[in-house]
């Protein structure tokens, strides 16, 4: 998928065209603050036309400038939204390119195959997909196994395996089967597939305002009404004092004082939040989900693959009484030479690193590899009449006793100690003689403890979910630095834990990929489903991670917090802006009538006309200047809410007070030099 993040010339050109298309009143009324500016621009245009027709030329040039800059203000706000939407549209076009008129091999009976258009497929239809075929629609593999290229959807070039049963059975329309064959049961009707939803969502067509946005819009409307009343009272006040204020000037003053900065950027901030997630290959099903991620209090994280590397690794050898550690390491390596599992390879590497035991060729040794089976729960080799086995404690106990040997109590205690400390004991035996124990351990990912510490500073509680016994879970939880854990987790236990936290007024986020995760994903406030998981999991969650990386949940929370911080920072800047413009303009307007107000004209603006025009121009240009910040987002740091508030007030609050004074004075100076007032 196209992950273009820059501002290409063609994208900006389309955004300019969209800015004009958005001048439709039905579009403008969705943003009440900018709708007031839109109405003001129309009204000043009508008054300007009236003055021209009546031959009134005294203030036409000044009114024309105000009128143009009011229209620019509306267009710049539209442009900000169009730029944010434009990047999503570019991604949508790339997704559409993956949808071709594909033919599907529909199974009409036990063996009859009918070739139909992919658009004719319905939910519950059975289809056959062979090597080289494009998967025509979303579905679940019901038979067979195949290698699938999902790069058209995920952007990931490495193929994945999809097979019937388990949590890797879901396939997505638009992807391609590379080898073998699968029978698939269609799970979505035409127009309702995952790809269709992606296209709709990245275009922003279905983006609804979040509760936070709605609340902020109500606040902005309230401020607009307050300033509308304040400006409306200026006309009778001016008449009483003998001052003349034209309608265009009053409208310009209103536009400068209402919170147009955040009003013009609010929609683009929300769209950009979803866009930032999409760049990380996470599809948010709604803006509400992104916002909820920013308010999350509790993270439920799977142990395997999220907190740990997912594969147990050999870390130590513990020889039995009378056995040397090198002898145990040699036997353990021999039994693992043909074991291609991650655990087996780690045993070979550990023996090589600790005792310089090089890998040997089983064929040259005349040895035969004995693979692991569910029945024996052991693996090893047979060499010149000698048997070496490694396996679980229970399995080796039975094996040694069958050989007439005794299982040492010291080895039993070693196994118990390893399990107590969160490891997995693997016992090695040669015939009837127990040689010792290999300690396998879930390796906690590097840097994960620091990430959890950062989350704790943000007030977020981390909970590890695992199927391990409580002792093992407690040991890994302590090493990883999580706040709590749920051992021997079942779907019911996960669901109960989420509800328990929610009853305390907390927001919960979790990841999952299996059908058994679906209830918990649906219950969680932020449910991130893995794209490699089942259809049930993807439908239950409100986000889908196309990379199927469980640690992505932490990034999702950070992006959500960045969205909220960006909105809060720009709102602070906008309101401070309005306060500054109020104290910049009003003294300049009335100091002719009340000379004492000249003391407050600290910028020494040339004339009331230049004060108004400078403020209108600055009001329009500041929206354009803040578009990159709205799209990129305020830099995120894992700090507490009190620190965020202090930084907002110092940086954006103080900046919002100072910048208008500087900007308006510079524009006023230019207007005087260019004789535009």
XYZ file of C-alpha atoms in Angstrom:
677
model
C 0.000 0.000 0.000
C 1.229 3.515 -0.780
C 2.612 5.073 2.378
C 3.388 8.479 0.857
C 3.662 11.034 3.628
C 5.061 14.085 1.888
C 3.250 17.020 0.300
C 3.489 16.179 -3.389
C 2.654 18.847 -5.947
C -0.249 16.875 -7.434
C -1.655 16.262 -3.939
C -1.508 19.975 -3.098
C -3.095 20.833 -6.432
C -5.995 18.505 -5.729
C -6.304 19.968 -2.206
C -6.640 23.474 -3.696
C -9.429 22.255 -6.003
C -11.135 20.511 -3.071
C -10.919 23.720 -1.028
C -13.134 25.428 -3.621
C -15.478 22.408 -3.862
C -16.013 22.599 -0.094
C -17.549 26.086 -0.465
C -20.869 24.250 -0.774
C -23.082 25.631 2.071
C -24.114 22.058 3.032
C -20.439 21.272 3.619
C -19.664 24.552 5.391
C -22.511 24.300 7.892
C -20.899 21.157 9.375
C -18.281 23.467 10.908
C -20.267 26.183 12.783
C -17.301 28.487 13.437
C -16.155 28.542 9.821
C -19.767 28.788 8.675
C -19.940 32.190 10.441
C -16.854 33.256 8.460
C -18.446 31.880 5.274
C -21.641 33.876 5.855
C -19.550 36.978 6.677
C -17.623 36.597 3.407
C -20.874 36.323 1.429
C -22.365 39.345 3.206
C -19.293 41.529 2.597
C -19.363 40.459 -1.072
C -23.007 41.571 -1.361
C -22.282 44.917 0.340
C -19.223 45.460 -1.858
C -21.285 44.786 -4.977
C -23.982 47.204 -3.727
C -21.429 49.970 -3.135
C -19.973 49.475 -6.616
C -23.399 49.632 -8.247
C -24.288 52.769 -6.282
C -20.991 54.429 -7.226
C -19.724 54.610 -3.636
C -15.956 54.537 -4.111
C -14.583 55.990 -0.877
C -14.048 52.733 1.002
C -14.424 50.192 -1.812
C -10.725 49.272 -1.934
C -10.589 48.749 1.836
C -13.823 46.682 1.769
C -12.485 44.664 -1.173
C -9.361 43.748 0.790
C -11.430 42.680 3.799
C -13.733 40.660 1.547
C -10.844 38.851 -0.175
C -9.152 37.953 3.103
C -12.421 36.645 4.575
C -12.745 34.349 1.572
C -9.086 33.347 1.966
C -9.799 32.458 5.607
C -12.590 30.101 4.536
C -10.497 28.641 1.717
C -7.449 28.115 3.933
C -9.577 26.210 6.474
C -11.003 24.103 3.621
C -7.463 23.594 2.311
C -6.272 22.280 5.704
C -9.025 19.665 5.714
C -8.476 18.836 2.030
C -4.726 18.259 2.565
C -5.478 15.846 5.430
C -8.058 14.026 3.314
C -5.796 14.068 0.264
C -3.234 11.726 1.766
C -6.004 9.270 2.578
C -7.360 9.538 -0.965
C -3.925 8.723 -2.367
C -3.858 5.578 -0.235
C -7.402 4.729 -1.316
C -6.384 4.943 -4.973
C -3.527 2.544 -4.273
C -5.983 0.147 -2.635
C -8.402 0.379 -5.562
C -5.607 -0.663 -7.889
C -5.544 -4.009 -6.077
C -9.193 -4.625 -6.971
C -9.450 -6.075 -10.431
C -12.322 -7.859 -12.102
C -11.377 -11.203 -10.660
C -12.989 -14.488 -11.614
C -13.866 -16.862 -8.791
C -14.029 -20.682 -8.919
C -17.311 -21.239 -7.119
C -18.034 -24.761 -5.848
C -21.545 -25.606 -6.994
C -21.530 -29.162 -5.680
C -19.181 -31.762 -4.302
C -16.798 -31.396 -7.245
C -18.472 -29.053 -9.770
C -16.695 -25.725 -10.281
C -18.451 -22.734 -11.868
C -16.452 -19.668 -13.001
C -18.225 -16.465 -11.836
C -17.351 -12.783 -11.386
C -16.067 -11.946 -7.921
C -18.855 -9.353 -7.591
C -21.451 -12.154 -7.788
C -20.150 -13.926 -4.693
C -22.367 -13.918 -1.640
C -21.791 -14.663 1.994
C -21.393 -18.418 2.758
C -20.434 -19.306 -0.861
C -17.623 -21.885 -1.154
C -14.786 -21.205 -3.600
C -11.578 -22.928 -4.660
C -8.400 -20.842 -4.879
C -5.253 -22.312 -6.430
C -1.668 -21.136 -6.885
C -1.545 -17.865 -8.850
C -5.205 -16.965 -8.179
C -6.249 -13.663 -6.605
C -8.500 -14.190 -3.583
C -11.760 -12.600 -4.796
C -13.333 -11.727 -1.430
C -12.919 -12.041 2.333
C -13.338 -15.497 3.768
C -12.260 -18.280 6.116
C -10.173 -21.239 4.961
C -12.217 -24.398 5.524
C -9.859 -26.850 3.835
C -6.225 -26.902 2.722
C -3.180 -24.721 3.347
C -1.475 -22.148 1.111
C 1.195 -19.466 1.033
C -0.447 -16.053 0.499
C 1.044 -12.750 -0.687
C -0.735 -10.005 1.303
C 1.493 -7.115 0.190
C -1.395 -5.479 -1.692
C -3.146 -4.881 1.639
C -0.423 -4.821 4.295
C 2.574 -3.562 2.312
C 4.570 -6.488 3.729
C 6.410 -8.430 1.022
C 6.967 -11.658 2.992
C 4.250 -14.255 2.254
C 2.173 -15.751 5.081
C 0.653 -19.179 5.613
C -3.119 -19.516 5.762
C -4.686 -22.832 6.731
C -7.947 -24.335 7.917
C -8.555 -24.305 11.666
C -6.780 -22.260 14.319
C -6.220 -18.522 14.290
C -4.536 -18.229 10.852
C -7.546 -19.085 8.721
C -8.736 -15.638 7.645
C -8.021 -14.458 4.077
C -8.549 -10.996 2.598
C -9.899 -10.109 -0.828
C -7.291 -8.676 -3.205
C -4.437 -10.857 -1.926
C -2.828 -13.624 -4.013
C -2.214 -17.332 -3.388
C 1.392 -18.220 -4.224
C 1.418 -21.985 -3.716
C -0.859 -24.964 -3.012
C -4.638 -24.561 -2.790
C -7.369 -23.688 -0.301
C -11.147 -23.914 -0.113
C -12.629 -20.726 1.295
C -16.036 -19.873 2.739
C -16.980 -16.291 1.813
C -17.726 -14.114 4.866
C -18.760 -10.800 3.223
C -21.089 -9.712 0.449
C -19.847 -7.513 -2.422
C -19.189 -3.962 -1.208
C -18.822 -5.073 2.417
C -15.335 -6.597 2.278
C -12.381 -5.574 4.388
C -10.820 -3.817 1.375
C -14.052 -1.876 0.738
C -14.107 -0.728 4.356
C -10.424 0.273 4.163
C -11.033 2.404 1.071
C -14.036 4.098 2.656
C -12.217 4.764 5.922
C -8.944 6.089 4.513
C -10.905 8.474 2.284
C -12.529 9.850 5.416
C -15.976 9.261 3.930
C -17.293 7.649 7.109
C -15.323 9.649 9.676
C -17.752 10.758 12.361
C -16.977 13.402 14.963
C -15.775 11.941 18.232
C -17.371 12.887 21.599
C -14.330 15.025 22.396
C -14.648 16.849 19.067
C -18.367 17.385 19.616
C -17.713 18.818 23.093
C -14.997 21.097 21.706
C -17.284 22.216 18.871
C -19.949 23.173 21.434
C -17.323 25.204 23.323
C -16.234 26.936 20.110
C -19.847 27.707 19.184
C -20.360 29.151 22.674
C -17.311 31.406 22.281
C -18.540 32.441 18.828
C -21.915 33.470 20.249
C -20.225 35.445 23.043
C -18.058 37.374 20.563
C -21.030 37.817 18.222
C -22.929 39.551 21.030
C -19.835 41.594 21.935
C -19.335 42.787 18.356
C -23.063 43.499 17.893
C -22.953 45.902 20.865
C -20.151 47.916 19.258
C -22.442 49.468 16.627
C -24.862 51.201 19.082
C -21.864 52.105 21.237
C -20.159 53.689 18.199
C -23.343 55.603 17.256
C -23.551 56.951 20.811
C -19.962 58.194 20.672
C -20.251 59.559 17.150
C -17.956 56.964 15.606
C -18.837 55.262 12.322
C -18.140 51.533 11.958
C -19.063 49.889 8.659
C -20.632 46.421 8.441
C -17.530 44.921 6.713
C -15.386 46.203 9.598
C -17.741 44.663 12.169
C -17.728 41.355 10.281
C -13.938 41.443 10.025
C -13.690 42.139 13.745
C -16.039 39.209 14.499
C -14.009 36.823 12.335
C -10.791 37.902 14.071
C -12.206 37.383 17.542
C -14.006 34.040 17.164
C -11.801 30.888 17.428
C -11.259 30.444 13.692
C -7.762 28.957 14.104
C -8.859 25.791 15.888
C -12.196 25.851 14.037
C -10.354 25.689 10.718
C -7.938 22.962 11.846
C -10.169 20.760 14.027
C -11.293 18.392 11.274
C -7.794 18.043 9.799
C -6.380 17.124 13.243
C -8.861 14.217 13.533
C -8.230 12.996 9.986
C -4.458 13.244 10.501
C -4.726 11.081 13.639
C -6.270 8.238 11.642
C -3.706 8.846 8.888
C -0.800 8.493 11.346
C -2.215 5.144 12.452
C -2.565 4.005 8.851
C 1.089 4.848 8.185
C 1.883 2.345 10.923
C -0.348 -0.209 9.195
C -3.156 0.071 11.743
C -6.660 0.577 10.390
C -8.938 2.443 12.810
C -12.595 1.677 12.178
C -13.577 5.090 13.608
C -12.094 8.335 14.869
C -13.712 7.491 18.208
C -11.338 4.517 18.534
C -8.264 6.717 17.990
C -9.481 9.194 20.573
C -10.327 6.440 23.064
C -6.763 5.148 22.670
C -5.523 8.494 23.925
C -7.629 8.179 27.099
C -6.791 4.530 27.863
C -6.024 3.722 31.520
C -5.352 -0.031 31.284
C -3.460 -2.083 28.670
C -4.044 -5.844 28.481
C -1.051 -7.428 26.732
C -0.436 -11.029 25.692
C 2.797 -12.417 27.096
C 3.944 -14.450 24.087
C 5.161 -12.306 21.213
C 4.341 -9.052 22.987
C 6.265 -9.028 26.253
C 8.490 -12.009 25.458
C 10.126 -12.952 22.150
C 7.678 -15.826 21.816
C 10.226 -18.648 21.726
C 11.742 -20.228 24.821
C 15.541 -20.134 24.762
C 18.089 -22.296 26.588
C 19.926 -20.248 29.227
C 21.601 -22.742 31.642
C 22.682 -26.358 32.161
C 22.145 -27.991 35.584
C 23.948 -31.375 35.742
C 22.702 -34.283 37.870
C 24.863 -35.486 40.791
C 28.076 -37.121 39.526
C 27.707 -35.643 36.000
C 29.964 -32.898 34.658
C 28.357 -29.819 33.118
C 30.350 -30.328 29.893
C 29.067 -33.903 29.628
C 25.473 -32.681 30.005
C 26.047 -29.926 27.419
C 27.528 -32.447 24.940
C 24.561 -34.819 25.279
C 22.073 -31.931 25.088
C 23.704 -30.654 21.895
C 23.768 -34.112 20.289
C 20.068 -34.611 21.019
C 19.281 -31.198 19.450
C 21.436 -31.237 16.288
C 18.504 -32.137 14.060
C 15.913 -30.263 16.153
C 14.978 -27.233 14.040
C 12.665 -25.694 16.636
C 13.824 -22.373 18.188
C 14.324 -24.194 21.512
C 16.459 -26.888 19.855
C 18.639 -24.394 18.007
C 19.148 -22.377 21.216
C 20.453 -25.514 23.022
C 23.005 -26.131 20.254
C 24.130 -22.476 20.374
C 24.356 -22.401 24.194
C 26.565 -25.531 24.274
C 28.761 -24.009 21.572
C 29.102 -20.679 23.400
C 29.719 -22.096 26.913
C 31.902 -25.119 26.093
C 33.058 -24.466 22.533
C 31.244 -27.585 21.349
C 31.037 -27.359 17.573
C 28.064 -28.689 15.667
C 28.514 -32.216 14.321
C 27.066 -34.115 11.382
C 24.565 -36.775 12.491
C 25.225 -38.841 9.356
C 28.970 -38.852 10.039
C 28.279 -39.943 13.606
C 26.036 -42.731 12.364
C 23.238 -41.302 14.494
C 19.498 -41.381 13.875
C 17.326 -38.436 14.938
C 14.187 -39.258 16.962
C 11.645 -36.449 16.453
C 9.298 -35.120 19.110
C 5.772 -36.576 19.199
C 2.764 -35.686 21.297
C 2.660 -39.262 22.592
C 6.275 -39.495 23.842
C 6.810 -35.773 24.567
C 10.524 -36.378 23.929
C 13.062 -36.074 21.137
C 16.702 -37.135 20.780
C 19.044 -39.466 18.885
C 19.996 -43.145 18.704
C 23.759 -43.588 18.242
C 25.572 -46.927 18.113
C 23.154 -48.584 20.510
C 22.997 -45.606 22.859
C 19.824 -43.531 23.265
C 19.896 -39.869 24.296
C 16.576 -38.229 25.038
C 15.427 -34.786 26.153
C 11.894 -33.889 27.208
C 9.582 -32.834 30.030
C 10.302 -34.063 33.543
C 7.322 -36.454 33.566
C 8.235 -37.922 30.170
C 11.894 -38.521 31.102
C 10.862 -39.966 34.498
C 8.748 -42.599 32.727
C 11.473 -43.220 30.125
C 14.234 -43.739 32.745
C 12.063 -46.034 34.873
C 11.229 -48.138 31.807
C 14.989 -48.481 31.273
C 15.391 -49.636 34.902
C 16.963 -46.419 36.146
C 16.195 -44.036 39.019
C 15.199 -40.401 38.688
C 17.346 -38.437 41.199
C 15.507 -36.337 43.793
C 18.085 -33.532 43.249
C 16.989 -33.283 39.610
C 13.362 -33.184 40.762
C 14.151 -30.233 43.044
C 16.053 -28.461 40.250
C 13.032 -28.774 37.940
C 10.737 -27.377 40.653
C 13.086 -24.427 41.266
C 13.314 -23.614 37.540
C 9.505 -23.672 37.206
C 9.123 -21.502 40.314
C 11.391 -18.858 38.754
C 9.396 -18.715 35.533
C 11.472 -21.103 33.423
C 10.730 -24.428 31.732
C 12.837 -27.468 32.744
C 13.923 -29.860 29.992
C 15.509 -33.081 31.325
C 18.265 -34.949 29.425
C 18.874 -38.699 29.869
C 21.114 -41.335 28.303
C 19.484 -44.768 28.558
C 18.712 -45.266 32.264
C 20.913 -42.422 33.460
C 19.630 -38.885 34.067
C 22.315 -36.381 32.974
C 20.709 -33.155 34.137
C 18.348 -30.319 33.265
C 18.326 -27.606 30.577
C 16.646 -24.373 31.645
C 14.428 -22.871 28.937
C 13.243 -19.364 29.518
C 10.873 -16.941 27.856
C 13.160 -14.054 26.926
C 11.660 -10.680 27.774
C 12.034 -8.249 24.863
C 14.769 -5.665 25.161
C 13.517 -2.205 26.128
C 10.020 -3.434 27.043
C 10.570 -2.677 30.752
C 11.438 0.929 29.914
C 8.321 1.208 27.723
C 6.175 0.009 30.623
C 7.851 2.543 32.900
C 6.923 5.303 30.440
C 3.328 4.063 30.360
C 3.265 4.101 34.170
C 4.401 7.749 34.100
C 1.442 8.464 31.830
C -0.898 6.882 34.385
C -1.504 3.713 32.335
C -1.629 0.338 34.082
C -0.184 -2.666 32.218
C -1.604 -6.180 32.677
C 0.060 -9.282 31.215
C -2.266 -12.061 30.021
C -0.852 -15.580 29.809
C -1.874 -19.219 29.902
C 1.090 -20.015 32.171
C 0.654 -21.125 35.755
C 0.640 -18.346 38.391
C 4.233 -18.990 39.531
C 5.688 -18.718 36.028
C 3.456 -15.741 35.216
C 4.540 -13.914 38.393
C 8.238 -14.395 37.597
C 7.919 -13.077 34.023
C 5.672 -10.201 35.140
C 8.302 -9.141 37.691
C 11.099 -9.295 35.110
C 9.108 -7.388 32.480
C 7.952 -4.730 34.928
C 4.196 -5.005 34.289
C 1.824 -3.806 37.005
C -0.354 -6.923 37.158
C -0.944 -10.251 35.427
C -3.719 -12.715 34.647
C -2.465 -16.330 34.714
C -4.191 -19.369 33.195
C -6.311 -16.913 31.224
C -9.568 -18.079 29.646
C -11.948 -16.057 27.413
C -14.312 -15.723 30.380
C -11.507 -14.518 32.678
C -10.381 -11.881 30.146
C -13.929 -10.625 29.716
C -14.496 -10.486 33.480
C -11.262 -8.542 34.015
C -12.152 -5.954 31.340
C -15.623 -5.437 32.826
C -14.147 -5.102 36.299
C -11.859 -2.286 35.179
C -14.637 -0.594 33.205
C -16.929 -0.640 36.247
C -14.234 1.416 37.995
C -14.571 4.055 35.244
C -11.369 3.046 33.435
C -10.842 2.693 29.666
C -9.313 -0.630 28.586
C -7.298 -1.560 25.479
C -6.264 -5.066 24.390
C -5.025 -7.059 21.405
C -6.185 -10.439 20.131
C -6.276 -12.656 17.062
C -8.383 -15.725 17.843
C -12.103 -16.397 17.905
C -11.776 -16.881 21.663
C -10.495 -13.274 21.906
C -13.551 -11.837 20.124
C -15.747 -11.290 23.243
C -12.954 -9.433 25.056
C -12.059 -7.378 21.941
C -15.698 -6.344 21.577
C -15.916 -5.403 25.276
C -12.649 -3.411 25.351
C -12.791 0.324 24.630
C -9.903 -0.140 22.181
C -9.728 -3.605 20.644
C -6.827 -4.138 18.218
C -7.350 -7.301 16.155
C -4.484 -8.937 14.279
C -4.978 -9.091 10.509
C -3.613 -12.652 10.534
C -6.337 -13.667 12.979
C -9.854 -14.906 12.476
C -12.683 -12.961 10.879
C -14.534 -12.998 14.212
C -11.638 -11.201 15.932
C -11.377 -8.565 13.175
C -15.095 -7.865 13.301
C -15.071 -7.610 17.109
C -12.193 -5.097 17.351
C -12.386 -1.415 16.430
C -8.857 -1.438 14.983
C -7.007 -3.923 12.784
C -3.216 -4.219 12.796
C -2.256 -5.148 9.245
C 1.239 -6.183 10.401
C -0.188 -8.488 13.107
C 2.341 -7.166 15.626
C 0.963 -7.373 19.195
C 3.330 -4.667 20.495
C 1.648 -2.179 18.129
C -0.927 -1.558 20.871
C 1.598 0.622 22.710
C 2.111 2.731 19.548
C -1.664 3.018 19.107
C -1.975 4.480 22.616
C 0.860 6.924 21.935
C -0.765 8.093 18.668
C -4.097 8.537 20.454
C -2.430 10.642 23.130
C -0.617 12.645 20.465
C -3.982 13.382 18.798
C -5.457 14.671 22.066
C -2.315 16.679 22.837
C -2.343 18.250 19.366
C -5.993 19.229 19.682
C -5.449 20.627 23.191
C -2.309 22.548 22.210
C -3.895 24.181 19.155
C -7.066 24.994 21.106
C -4.937 26.730 23.753
C -3.071 28.617 21.013
C -6.311 29.611 19.257
C -8.032 30.996 22.362
C -4.873 32.875 23.430
C -4.712 34.204 19.854
C -8.221 35.623 20.109
C -7.452 37.359 23.399
C -4.331 38.947 21.899
C -6.192 40.110 18.763
C -8.938 41.655 20.915
C -6.453 43.820 22.827
C -4.600 44.634 19.604
C -7.591 45.798 17.564
C -10.077 47.485 19.916
C -7.678 50.234 21.172
C -6.635 51.057 17.594
C -10.266 51.300 16.481
C -11.472 53.653 19.204
C -8.437 55.739 20.135
C -9.675 58.447 17.746
C -12.808 58.838 19.845
C -11.140 58.044 23.164
C -7.494 59.220 23.020
C -6.849 57.580 26.387
C -7.098 54.193 24.645
C -3.908 55.109 22.820
C -2.042 53.900 25.893
C -3.238 50.368 25.069
C -2.166 50.637 21.418
C 1.186 49.113 22.359
C 1.889 48.019 18.769
C 1.422 51.595 17.503
C -0.746 50.452 14.586
C -0.964 53.156 11.928
C -4.739 53.548 11.562
C -7.946 51.781 12.604
C -8.233 50.512 9.011
C -4.722 49.035 9.027
C -5.413 47.466 12.447
C -8.516 45.689 11.128
C -6.931 44.626 7.843
C -3.712 43.433 9.538
C -5.724 41.320 11.982
C -7.830 39.781 9.185
C -4.730 38.918 7.136
C -2.951 37.441 10.168
C -6.090 35.446 11.054
C -6.094 33.834 7.603
C -2.352 33.201 7.349
C -2.007 31.600 10.799
C -4.325 28.767 9.681
C -2.002 27.968 6.770
C 1.068 28.267 9.004
C -0.343 25.701 11.459
C -1.408 23.082 8.859
C 1.940 21.158 9.048
C 1.698 21.037 12.869
C -1.931 19.846 12.729
C -1.012 17.052 10.310
C 2.267 16.042 11.946
C 0.980 16.372 15.495
C 2.544 17.879 18.582
C 5.681 16.018 19.679
C 4.652 13.313 22.141
C 6.466 12.715 25.424
C 5.352 10.225 28.094
C 4.718 12.699 30.927
C 1.862 13.293 33.346
C -1.236 15.418 32.671
C 0.008 18.240 34.952
C 3.237 18.538 32.922
C 1.289 18.525 29.629
C -1.002 21.301 30.921
C 1.953 23.406 32.099
C 3.771 22.975 28.769
C 0.619 23.851 26.820
C 0.136 27.062 28.785
C 3.803 28.052 28.556
C 4.401 27.168 24.900
C 1.037 27.449 23.140
C -0.749 29.757 25.570
C 2.095 32.262 25.852
C 2.945 31.793 22.164
C -0.668 32.445 21.245
C -0.543 35.737 23.154
C 2.777 36.973 21.746
C 2.737 35.844 18.093
C -0.367 37.897 17.069
C 1.254 41.112 18.363
C 4.367 40.439 16.278
C 2.481 39.197 13.204
C -0.122 41.978 13.158
C 2.562 44.664 13.602
C 4.637 43.267 10.704
C 1.579 43.123 8.422
C 0.567 46.663 9.458
C 4.075 47.871 8.591
C 3.903 46.207 5.159
C 0.443 47.648 4.440
C 1.686 51.163 5.181
C 4.819 50.700 3.044
C 2.758 49.325 0.131
C 0.128 52.082 0.584
C -2.668 49.527 0.822
C -4.473 51.494 3.595
